[in-house]
Amino acid sequence: MIAETIESTPWHPHHRAINTFAGSMFYGYTHFFIFAAAGAFSAGIEVELDVLTGDSELHAPWSSFASSIPLAVFLLGVWAVAIRCNAERTVRTVLPLARLLVPIDPLLPVPFGLIAVVLMLSVAVLVWRQPVDRPMHRPVNA
């Protein structure tokens, strides 16, 4: 609690996101979509496993959408909450691009091939390019 008060936590970008009422509403409600997408992604993996083992009447291209679309929603939510305002241009561009590429994966003959490559490249860019350190509070009279 003391670290939160003096703003010395290592996860300080959330301080920027919740400094206004509108910002805190956006931050909070976007997390709803992030967590819902994470749950839907795990359910989509279960659907994909059922199709691969023959326990489902759903066919392969359509079952892959059950995991790729929630993953795209998850990437969009994380980008909107954490990366959009706290990263440089390269990182701000990579995640929306990844979000657009992930739903294309079910149309390819190799399941999860494009998703794996896109996520590996996204993580590599996130590690390679460090967050931009911007001031947390704007001056009142500026």
Backbone as CSV, one residue per row, in Angstrom:
resi,resn,N_x,N_y,N_z,CA_x,CA_y,CA_z,C_x,C_y,C_z
1,MET,0.818,-1.185,0.000,0.000,0.000,0.000,0.870,1.260,0.000
2,ILE,1.963,1.233,0.722,2.843,2.397,0.745,3.462,2.613,-0.629
3,ALA,3.840,1.528,-1.305,4.421,1.659,-2.648,3.407,2.269,-3.606
4,GLU,2.136,1.943,-3.457,1.104,2.541,-4.298,0.980,4.032,-4.024
5,THR,1.088,4.424,-2.768,0.938,5.823,-2.397,2.065,6.677,-2.967
6,ILE,3.283,6.165,-2.932,4.404,6.959,-3.442,4.689,6.661,-4.913
7,GLU,3.842,5.849,-5.542,3.914,5.530,-6.964,5.266,4.956,-7.360
8,SER,5.761,4.026,-6.572,7.048,3.409,-6.895,6.895,1.937,-7.254
9,THR,5.703,1.550,-7.659,5.491,0.162,-8.044,6.060,-0.078,-9.437
10,PRO,6.501,-1.296,-9.719,7.029,-1.570,-11.053,5.943,-1.625,-12.120
11,TRP,4.686,-1.680,-11.758,3.596,-1.760,-12.727,2.872,-0.419,-12.809
12,HIS,3.616,0.651,-12.825,3.058,2.000,-12.738,2.172,2.456,-13.885
13,PRO,2.113,1.826,-15.054,1.232,2.360,-16.101,-0.237,2.433,-15.705
14,HIS,-0.673,1.610,-14.763,-2.082,1.703,-14.390,-2.378,2.999,-13.657
15,HIS,-1.387,3.644,-13.079,-1.622,4.935,-12.441,-2.055,5.979,-13.466
16,ARG,-1.496,5.891,-14.669,-1.883,6.817,-15.734,-3.290,6.528,-16.235
17,ALA,-3.678,5.269,-16.231,-4.962,4.881,-16.815,-6.142,5.228,-15.927
18,ILE,-5.946,5.296,-14.638,-7.085,5.475,-13.735,-7.060,6.820,-13.019
19,ASN,-6.479,7.834,-13.646,-6.423,9.131,-12.965,-7.641,10.010,-13.243
20,THR,-8.550,9.571,-14.124,-9.814,10.280,-14.342,-10.956,9.264,-14.243
21,PHE,-12.165,9.760,-14.106,-13.311,8.866,-14.021,-13.493,8.085,-15.323
22,ALA,-13.405,8.779,-16.458,-13.559,8.106,-17.748,-12.442,7.089,-17.967
23,GLY,-11.237,7.452,-17.576,-10.117,6.529,-17.719,-10.280,5.295,-16.862
24,SER,-10.766,5.475,-15.636,-10.947,4.315,-14.759,-12.100,3.434,-15.237
25,MET,-13.154,4.023,-15.798,-14.244,3.219,-16.348,-13.765,2.409,-17.554
26,PHE,-13.008,3.049,-18.449,-12.477,2.349,-19.607,-11.531,1.234,-19.169
27,TYR,-10.666,1.538,-18.226,-9.699,0.560,-17.721,-10.410,-0.642,-17.098
28,GLY,-11.398,-0.369,-16.277,-12.109,-1.452,-15.599,-12.946,-2.295,-16.531
29,TYR,-13.720,-1.660,-17.386,-14.598,-2.424,-18.280,-13.828,-3.134,-19.388
30,THR,-12.690,-2.623,-19.776,-11.880,-3.338,-20.761,-11.324,-4.618,-20.158
31,HIS,-11.040,-4.594,-18.871,-10.580,-5.822,-18.213,-11.649,-6.910,-18.254
32,PHE,-12.908,-6.527,-18.242,-13.972,-7.521,-18.383,-13.800,-8.289,-19.695
33,PHE,-13.545,-7.560,-20.785,-13.365,-8.210,-22.083,-12.075,-9.027,-22.140
34,ILE,-11.032,-8.540,-21.475,-9.772,-9.285,-21.444,-9.970,-10.623,-20.752
35,PHE,-10.600,-10.616,-19.580,-10.793,-11.862,-18.838,-11.803,-12.783,-19.530
36,ALA,-12.834,-12.206,-20.135,-13.796,-13.029,-20.885,-13.116,-13.677,-22.091
37,ALA,-12.252,-12.934,-22.757,-11.537,-13.495,-23.907,-10.580,-14.595,-23.471
38,ALA,-9.949,-14.437,-22.308,-9.052,-15.483,-21.813,-9.827,-16.767,-21.521
39,GLY,-10.998,-16.636,-20.929,-11.831,-17.811,-20.679,-12.355,-18.431,-21.961
40,ALA,-12.754,-17.590,-22.911,-13.250,-18.109,-24.190,-12.131,-18.778,-24.979
41,PHE,-10.908,-18.283,-24.841,-9.777,-18.915,-25.525,-9.556,-20.333,-25.007
42,SER,-9.622,-20.501,-23.694,-9.427,-21.854,-23.152,-10.572,-22.779,-23.568
43,ALA,-11.783,-22.256,-23.654,-12.898,-23.065,-24.156,-12.700,-23.396,-25.635
44,GLY,-12.129,-22.472,-26.397,-11.848,-22.724,-27.798,-10.791,-23.797,-27.990
45,ILE,-9.819,-23.844,-27.094,-8.815,-24.924,-27.141,-9.502,-26.266,-26.896
46,GLU,-10.445,-26.298,-25.978,-11.194,-27.532,-25.711,-11.997,-27.955,-26.937
47,VAL,-12.604,-27.009,-27.616,-13.343,-27.321,-28.853,-12.388,-27.888,-29.891
48,GLU,-11.224,-27.274,-30.030,-10.237,-27.754,-30.999,-9.778,-29.173,-30.668
49,LEU,-9.582,-29.461,-29.387,-9.197,-30.819,-28.980,-10.309,-31.831,-29.275
50,ASP,-11.552,-31.430,-29.042,-12.670,-32.320,-29.350,-12.740,-32.635,-30.841
51,VAL,-12.477,-31.650,-31.679,-12.493,-31.874,-33.126,-11.340,-32.784,-33.530
52,LEU,-10.168,-32.560,-32.964,-9.001,-33.371,-33.323,-9.138,-34.826,-32.870
53,THR,-9.842,-35.048,-31.758,-10.032,-36.421,-31.276,-11.291,-37.072,-31.833
54,GLY,-12.093,-36.339,-32.600,-13.289,-36.903,-33.204,-14.508,-36.898,-32.301
55,ASP,-14.487,-36.150,-31.217,-15.620,-36.089,-30.296,-16.603,-34.971,-30.620
56,SER,-16.421,-34.301,-31.738,-17.285,-33.183,-32.103,-17.708,-33.308,-33.560
57,GLU,-18.878,-32.802,-33.867,-19.362,-32.782,-35.240,-18.898,-31.532,-35.979
58,LEU,-18.295,-30.621,-35.278,-17.786,-29.400,-35.892,-16.539,-29.729,-36.717
59,HIS,-16.390,-29.068,-37.834,-15.249,-29.359,-38.695,-14.082,-28.433,-38.381
60,ALA,-12.892,-28.847,-38.810,-11.633,-28.203,-38.431,-11.556,-26.701,-38.698
61,PRO,-11.871,-26.186,-39.864,-11.667,-24.743,-40.011,-12.539,-23.929,-39.065
62,TRP,-13.757,-24.385,-38.829,-14.668,-23.610,-37.977,-14.314,-23.719,-36.510
63,SER,-13.771,-24.840,-36.096,-13.408,-24.991,-34.687,-12.227,-24.107,-34.309
64,SER,-11.361,-23.828,-35.256,-10.208,-22.971,-34.954,-10.616,-21.533,-34.686
65,PHE,-11.744,-21.113,-35.240,-12.232,-19.761,-34.940,-12.624,-19.622,-33.476
66,ALA,-12.966,-20.732,-32.824,-13.350,-20.687,-31.408,-12.194,-20.291,-30.511
67,SER,-10.968,-20.467,-30.971,-9.825,-20.025,-30.176,-9.148,-18.790,-30.756
68,SER,-9.214,-18.595,-32.062,-8.504,-17.458,-32.651,-9.232,-16.128,-32.432
69,ILE,-10.538,-16.125,-32.452,-11.272,-14.868,-32.247,-11.143,-14.378,-30.795
70,PRO,-11.294,-15.245,-29.781,-11.035,-14.751,-28.424,-9.601,-14.264,-28.223
71,LEU,-8.652,-14.895,-28.879,-7.269,-14.435,-28.781,-7.121,-13.048,-29.395
72,ALA,-7.793,-12.789,-30.497,-7.758,-11.459,-31.108,-8.399,-10.416,-30.193
73,VAL,-9.493,-10.770,-29.528,-10.132,-9.850,-28.575,-9.207,-9.592,-27.387
74,PHE,-8.530,-10.637,-26.910,-7.578,-10.490,-25.812,-6.446,-9.536,-26.196
75,LEU,-5.884,-9.717,-27.390,-4.799,-8.844,-27.838,-5.266,-7.407,-27.968
76,LEU,-6.463,-7.209,-28.473,-7.002,-5.853,-28.596,-7.198,-5.219,-27.217
77,GLY,-7.721,-5.980,-26.260,-7.929,-5.445,-24.914,-6.632,-5.087,-24.219
78,VAL,-5.634,-5.951,-24.315,-4.336,-5.655,-23.696,-3.701,-4.444,-24.359
79,TRP,-3.831,-4.345,-25.668,-3.296,-3.183,-26.372,-3.999,-1.907,-25.899
80,ALA,-5.312,-1.948,-25.777,-6.075,-0.751,-25.404,-5.775,-0.301,-23.974
81,VAL,-5.596,-1.257,-23.067,-5.406,-0.903,-21.668,-3.953,-0.587,-21.334
82,ALA,-3.034,-1.416,-21.778,-1.669,-1.313,-21.276,-0.662,-0.767,-22.274
83,ILE,-0.865,-0.989,-23.550,0.205,-0.693,-24.500,-0.038,0.591,-25.283
84,ARG,-1.262,0.885,-25.587,-1.588,2.029,-26.456,-0.977,3.338,-25.951
85,CYS,-1.053,3.594,-24.679,-0.569,4.866,-24.136,0.828,4.784,-23.544
86,ASN,1.390,3.594,-23.407,2.656,3.442,-22.704,3.784,2.905,-23.561
87,ALA,3.608,2.865,-24.850,4.632,2.271,-25.698,4.930,3.183,-26.874
88,GLU,6.034,2.885,-27.504,6.412,3.654,-28.678,5.663,3.148,-29.911
89,ARG,5.867,3.784,-31.032,5.102,3.515,-32.241,5.228,2.067,-32.723
90,THR,6.422,1.494,-32.654,6.610,0.116,-33.133,5.735,-0.854,-32.365
91,VAL,5.741,-0.746,-31.060,4.951,-1.658,-30.221,3.464,-1.373,-30.381
92,ARG,3.103,-0.107,-30.498,1.689,0.239,-30.689,1.162,-0.282,-32.017
93,THR,2.030,-0.523,-32.977,1.614,-1.037,-34.278,1.589,-2.559,-34.321
94,VAL,2.493,-3.208,-33.615,2.637,-4.668,-33.704,1.414,-5.391,-33.147
95,LEU,0.901,-4.989,-31.994,-0.219,-5.723,-31.410,-1.514,-5.600,-32.213
96,PRO,-1.886,-4.423,-32.726,-3.066,-4.404,-33.599,-2.869,-5.213,-34.882
97,LEU,-1.649,-5.218,-35.397,-1.367,-6.038,-36.566,-1.500,-7.521,-36.228
98,ALA,-1.012,-7.907,-35.063,-1.158,-9.300,-34.615,-2.632,-9.653,-34.445
99,ARG,-3.402,-8.704,-33.926,-4.830,-8.942,-33.736,-5.531,-9.172,-35.068
100,LEU,-5.063,-8.525,-36.115,-5.657,-8.729,-37.439,-5.208,-10.041,-38.077
101,LEU,-4.003,-10.502,-37.773,-3.490,-11.722,-38.383,-3.993,-12.996,-37.712
102,VAL,-4.257,-12.950,-36.417,-4.651,-14.152,-35.674,-5.929,-14.786,-36.215
103,PRO,-6.991,-14.042,-36.548,-8.198,-14.697,-37.068,-8.035,-15.324,-38.453
104,ILE,-6.936,-15.033,-39.142,-6.693,-15.646,-40.453,-6.202,-17.083,-40.295
105,ASP,-5.664,-17.427,-39.144,-5.055,-18.744,-38.917,-5.972,-19.923,-39.251
106,PRO,-7.271,-19.906,-38.924,-8.106,-21.071,-39.262,-8.219,-21.336,-40.762
107,LEU,-7.933,-20.352,-41.568,-8.042,-20.529,-43.012,-6.802,-21.189,-43.616
108,LEU,-5.755,-21.346,-42.818,-4.519,-21.970,-43.291,-4.539,-23.466,-42.994
109,PRO,-3.792,-24.260,-43.750,-3.828,-25.715,-43.540,-3.130,-26.188,-42.258
110,VAL,-2.247,-25.383,-41.685,-1.531,-25.779,-40.467,-2.216,-25.121,-39.270
111,PRO,-2.871,-25.903,-38.399,-3.557,-25.281,-37.266,-2.562,-24.671,-36.283
112,PHE,-2.858,-23.485,-35.841,-2.086,-22.729,-34.858,-0.701,-22.332,-35.345
113,GLY,-0.377,-22.529,-36.610,0.936,-22.149,-37.132,1.124,-20.641,-37.153
114,LEU,0.169,-19.940,-37.755,0.268,-18.485,-37.825,0.154,-17.863,-36.443
115,ILE,-0.724,-18.394,-35.600,-0.870,-17.874,-34.242,0.451,-17.973,-33.489
116,ALA,1.126,-19.112,-33.605,2.398,-19.295,-32.901,3.447,-18.304,-33.386
117,VAL,3.554,-18.124,-34.686,4.553,-17.197,-35.238,4.224,-15.760,-34.847
118,VAL,2.963,-15.376,-34.959,2.560,-14.003,-34.636,2.792,-13.705,-33.157
119,LEU,2.444,-14.632,-32.280,2.650,-14.391,-30.856,4.130,-14.362,-30.492
120,MET,4.939,-15.216,-31.107,6.386,-15.173,-30.838,6.985,-13.846,-31.280
121,LEU,6.597,-13.366,-32.450,7.112,-12.083,-32.920,6.617,-10.923,-32.054
122,SER,5.369,-10.999,-31.604,4.828,-9.946,-30.736,5.582,-9.889,-29.413
123,VAL,5.829,-11.037,-28.819,6.583,-11.068,-27.558,8.004,-10.568,-27.782
124,ALA,8.617,-10.955,-28.894,9.976,-10.491,-29.181,10.025,-8.967,-29.292
125,VAL,9.039,-8.374,-29.950,9.009,-6.916,-30.071,8.751,-6.272,-28.713
126,LEU,7.865,-6.847,-27.910,7.594,-6.290,-26.579,8.831,-6.340,-25.685
127,VAL,9.631,-7.376,-25.811,10.853,-7.479,-25.007,11.938,-6.564,-25.566
128,TRP,12.021,-6.485,-26.882,13.069,-5.701,-27.527,12.873,-4.209,-27.315
129,ARG,11.654,-3.743,-27.428,11.363,-2.313,-27.293,10.793,-2.044,-25.907
130,GLN,11.518,-1.314,-25.105,11.108,-1.035,-23.735,9.993,0.020,-23.699
131,PRO,9.196,0.027,-22.623,8.119,1.017,-22.521,8.664,2.446,-22.482
132,VAL,7.878,3.354,-22.996,8.231,4.766,-22.976,7.897,5.304,-21.602
133,ASP,8.845,5.978,-20.991,8.605,6.533,-19.661,8.060,7.942,-19.824
134,ARG,6.774,8.085,-19.609,6.115,9.377,-19.722,5.753,9.871,-18.325
135,PRO,5.659,11.156,-18.135,5.269,11.645,-16.811,3.863,11.187,-16.457
136,MET,3.673,10.844,-15.189,2.390,10.302,-14.760,1.305,11.347,-14.675
137,HIS,1.648,12.522,-14.201,0.640,13.542,-13.993,0.987,14.780,-14.808
138,ARG,-0.026,15.330,-15.444,0.171,16.563,-16.170,0.075,17.724,-15.183
139,PRO,0.826,18.791,-15.419,0.696,19.954,-14.545,-0.715,20.515,-14.632
140,VAL,-1.218,20.994,-13.507,-2.589,21.500,-13.433,-2.765,22.754,-14.281
141,ASN,-1.801,23.654,-14.271,-1.931,24.936,-14.967,-1.330,24.909,-16.360
142,ALA,-1.014,23.773,-16.903,-0.379,23.726,-18.224,-1.395,23.675,-19.335
